[in-house]
Amino acid sequence: QVQLVESGGGLVQAGGSLRLSCGASGIIFRGSVMGWYRQAPGKQRELVARIPPSGNTNYADSVKGRFTISRDNAKNTVYLQMNSLKPEDTAVYYCNARHVMGDYWGQGTQVTVSS
């Protein structure tokens, strides 16, 4: 059974930082494209950042230069370091794992940035 468990969300003031973590089990983590998505109230879920097994990252334009995605294959964990947070970053953040066997999602973690 595949499980993705996010942690690290919370309330932070604008300009602050948070680090999200996502621990994966039940999948071949090393062979999976790992990603972070977010969904704000009334909006569609959008890609924030993605890191394939090769390690070549890509980011949404809105977070470039502020967010960093990384992965630790030994720990089956993907991270999202978020700096210089803005109120418009407020959303539920979801971890995603994409593998030949399927497409999997975590339960989400709330990030709230106050102005």
mmCIF file of C-alpha atoms in Angstrom:
data_model
loop_
_atom_site.group_PDB
_atom_site.id
_atom_site.type_symbol
_atom_site.label_atom_id
_atom_site.label_comp_id
_atom_site.label_asym_id
_atom_site.label_seq_id
_atom_site.Cartn_x
_atom_site.Cartn_y
_atom_site.Cartn_z
ATOM 1 C CA GLN A 1 0.000 0.000 0.000
ATOM 2 C CA VAL A 2 1.412 3.349 -1.052
ATOM 3 C CA GLN A 3 1.537 6.068 1.575
ATOM 4 C CA LEU A 4 2.739 9.647 1.261
ATOM 5 C CA VAL A 5 2.767 11.578 4.523
ATOM 6 C CA GLU A 6 3.398 15.318 4.500
ATOM 7 C CA SER A 7 4.517 17.391 7.456
ATOM 8 C CA GLY A 8 5.888 20.843 8.166
ATOM 9 C CA GLY A 9 2.970 23.080 7.289
ATOM 10 C CA GLY A 10 1.751 25.846 9.544
ATOM 11 C CA LEU A 11 1.194 29.545 10.008
ATOM 12 C CA VAL A 12 4.005 31.959 9.191
ATOM 13 C CA GLN A 13 4.339 35.674 8.604
ATOM 14 C CA ALA A 14 5.117 37.065 5.199
ATOM 15 C CA GLY A 15 8.843 36.879 4.532
ATOM 16 C CA GLY A 16 9.235 33.815 6.704
ATOM 17 C CA SER A 17 10.253 30.262 5.860
ATOM 18 C CA LEU A 18 8.880 26.757 6.178
ATOM 19 C CA ARG A 19 10.182 23.356 5.174
ATOM 20 C CA LEU A 20 7.760 20.690 4.082
ATOM 21 C CA SER A 21 8.642 17.012 4.191
ATOM 22 C CA CYS A 22 6.983 14.050 2.538
ATOM 23 C CA GLY A 23 7.840 10.520 3.568
ATOM 24 C CA ALA A 24 6.960 7.767 1.121
ATOM 25 C CA SER A 25 6.380 4.072 1.653
ATOM 26 C CA GLY A 26 5.098 1.268 -0.521
ATOM 27 C CA ILE A 27 6.634 2.627 -3.728
ATOM 28 C CA ILE A 28 9.956 2.441 -5.492
ATOM 29 C CA PHE A 29 10.918 5.928 -4.379
ATOM 30 C CA ARG A 30 14.177 6.005 -6.273
ATOM 31 C CA GLY A 31 12.351 5.503 -9.574
ATOM 32 C CA SER A 32 9.547 7.989 -8.926
ATOM 33 C CA VAL A 33 9.105 11.552 -10.050
ATOM 34 C CA MET A 34 8.333 13.422 -6.838
ATOM 35 C CA GLY A 35 6.437 16.683 -6.813
ATOM 36 C CA TRP A 36 4.751 19.275 -4.671
ATOM 37 C CA TYR A 37 1.427 20.760 -5.715
ATOM 38 C CA ARG A 38 -0.796 23.278 -3.993
ATOM 39 C CA GLN A 39 -4.426 24.245 -4.021
ATOM 40 C CA ALA A 40 -5.745 27.535 -2.725
ATOM 41 C CA PRO A 41 -9.447 28.037 -1.913
ATOM 42 C CA GLY A 42 -11.482 28.398 -5.083
ATOM 43 C CA LYS A 43 -8.534 27.588 -7.324
ATOM 44 C CA GLN A 44 -7.305 24.562 -9.203
ATOM 45 C CA ARG A 45 -4.469 22.449 -7.924
ATOM 46 C CA GLU A 46 -1.197 23.603 -9.458
ATOM 47 C CA LEU A 47 2.334 22.292 -9.722
ATOM 48 C CA VAL A 48 4.793 23.998 -7.403
ATOM 49 C CA ALA A 49 7.961 21.982 -8.004
ATOM 50 C CA ARG A 50 9.024 18.617 -9.326
ATOM 51 C CA ILE A 51 12.134 16.485 -9.076
ATOM 52 C CA PRO A 52 12.615 13.350 -11.154
ATOM 53 C CA PRO A 53 15.066 10.544 -10.343
ATOM 54 C CA SER A 54 17.720 12.409 -12.340
ATOM 55 C CA GLY A 55 17.482 15.315 -9.907
ATOM 56 C CA ASN A 56 16.732 17.933 -12.578
ATOM 57 C CA THR A 57 14.249 20.194 -10.884
ATOM 58 C CA ASN A 58 11.587 22.429 -12.315
ATOM 59 C CA TYR A 59 9.484 25.081 -10.625
ATOM 60 C CA ALA A 60 6.402 27.164 -11.165
ATOM 61 C CA ASP A 61 7.366 30.694 -12.198
ATOM 62 C CA SER A 62 5.678 32.075 -9.088
ATOM 63 C CA VAL A 63 8.092 30.272 -6.733
ATOM 64 C CA LYS A 64 11.366 30.348 -8.675
ATOM 65 C CA GLY A 65 14.189 31.713 -6.566
ATOM 66 C CA ARG A 66 12.206 31.284 -3.339
ATOM 67 C CA PHE A 67 11.428 27.553 -3.110
ATOM 68 C CA THR A 68 13.792 24.595 -3.371
ATOM 69 C CA ILE A 69 12.775 20.987 -3.851
ATOM 70 C CA SER A 70 15.145 18.177 -2.910
ATOM 71 C CA ARG A 71 15.025 14.455 -2.328
ATOM 72 C CA ASP A 72 16.813 11.972 -0.103
ATOM 73 C CA ASN A 73 16.528 8.547 -1.707
ATOM 74 C CA ALA A 74 18.053 6.854 1.342
ATOM 75 C CA LYS A 75 15.212 8.203 3.486
ATOM 76 C CA ASN A 76 12.445 7.957 0.860
ATOM 77 C CA THR A 77 11.708 11.606 1.544
ATOM 78 C CA VAL A 78 11.181 14.698 -0.567
ATOM 79 C CA TYR A 79 11.455 18.205 0.830
ATOM 80 C CA LEU A 80 10.249 21.641 -0.122
ATOM 81 C CA GLN A 81 12.159 24.531 1.395
ATOM 82 C CA MET A 82 10.036 27.668 1.146
ATOM 83 C CA ASN A 83 11.654 31.047 1.759
ATOM 84 C CA SER A 84 10.395 34.620 1.410
ATOM 85 C CA LEU A 85 6.840 33.394 1.753
ATOM 86 C CA LYS A 86 4.028 35.586 0.517
ATOM 87 C CA PRO A 87 0.323 35.632 1.427
ATOM 88 C CA GLU A 88 -0.435 34.298 -2.061
ATOM 89 C CA ASP A 89 1.495 31.124 -1.149
ATOM 90 C CA THR A 90 -1.317 30.230 1.248
ATOM 91 C CA ALA A 91 -2.738 26.871 0.191
ATOM 92 C CA VAL A 92 -2.926 23.197 0.989
ATOM 93 C CA TYR A 93 0.298 21.622 -0.240
ATOM 94 C CA TYR A 94 0.206 18.083 -1.569
ATOM 95 C CA CYS A 95 3.006 15.626 -2.150
ATOM 96 C CA ASN A 96 2.827 13.595 -5.366
ATOM 97 C CA ALA A 97 4.669 10.500 -6.517
ATOM 98 C CA ARG A 98 4.520 9.499 -10.156
ATOM 99 C CA HIS A 99 5.726 6.041 -11.125
ATOM 100 C CA VAL A 100 5.051 3.547 -13.892
ATOM 101 C CA MET A 101 2.828 1.741 -11.380
ATOM 102 C CA GLY A 102 0.636 4.745 -10.722
ATOM 103 C CA ASP A 103 0.119 8.324 -9.551
ATOM 104 C CA TYR A 104 -0.113 8.831 -5.804
ATOM 105 C CA TRP A 105 -1.044 11.718 -3.487
ATOM 106 C CA GLY A 106 -0.583 12.608 0.134
ATOM 107 C CA GLN A 107 -3.351 13.992 2.320
ATOM 108 C CA GLY A 108 -2.038 17.558 2.167
ATOM 109 C CA THR A 109 -0.652 20.016 4.684
ATOM 110 C CA GLN A 110 -1.926 23.548 5.208
ATOM 111 C CA VAL A 111 0.412 26.491 4.731
ATOM 112 C CA THR A 112 -0.917 29.875 5.786
ATOM 113 C CA VAL A 113 1.079 33.072 5.258
ATOM 114 C CA SER A 114 -0.158 36.140 7.077
ATOM 115 C CA SER A 115 0.498 39.652 5.828
#
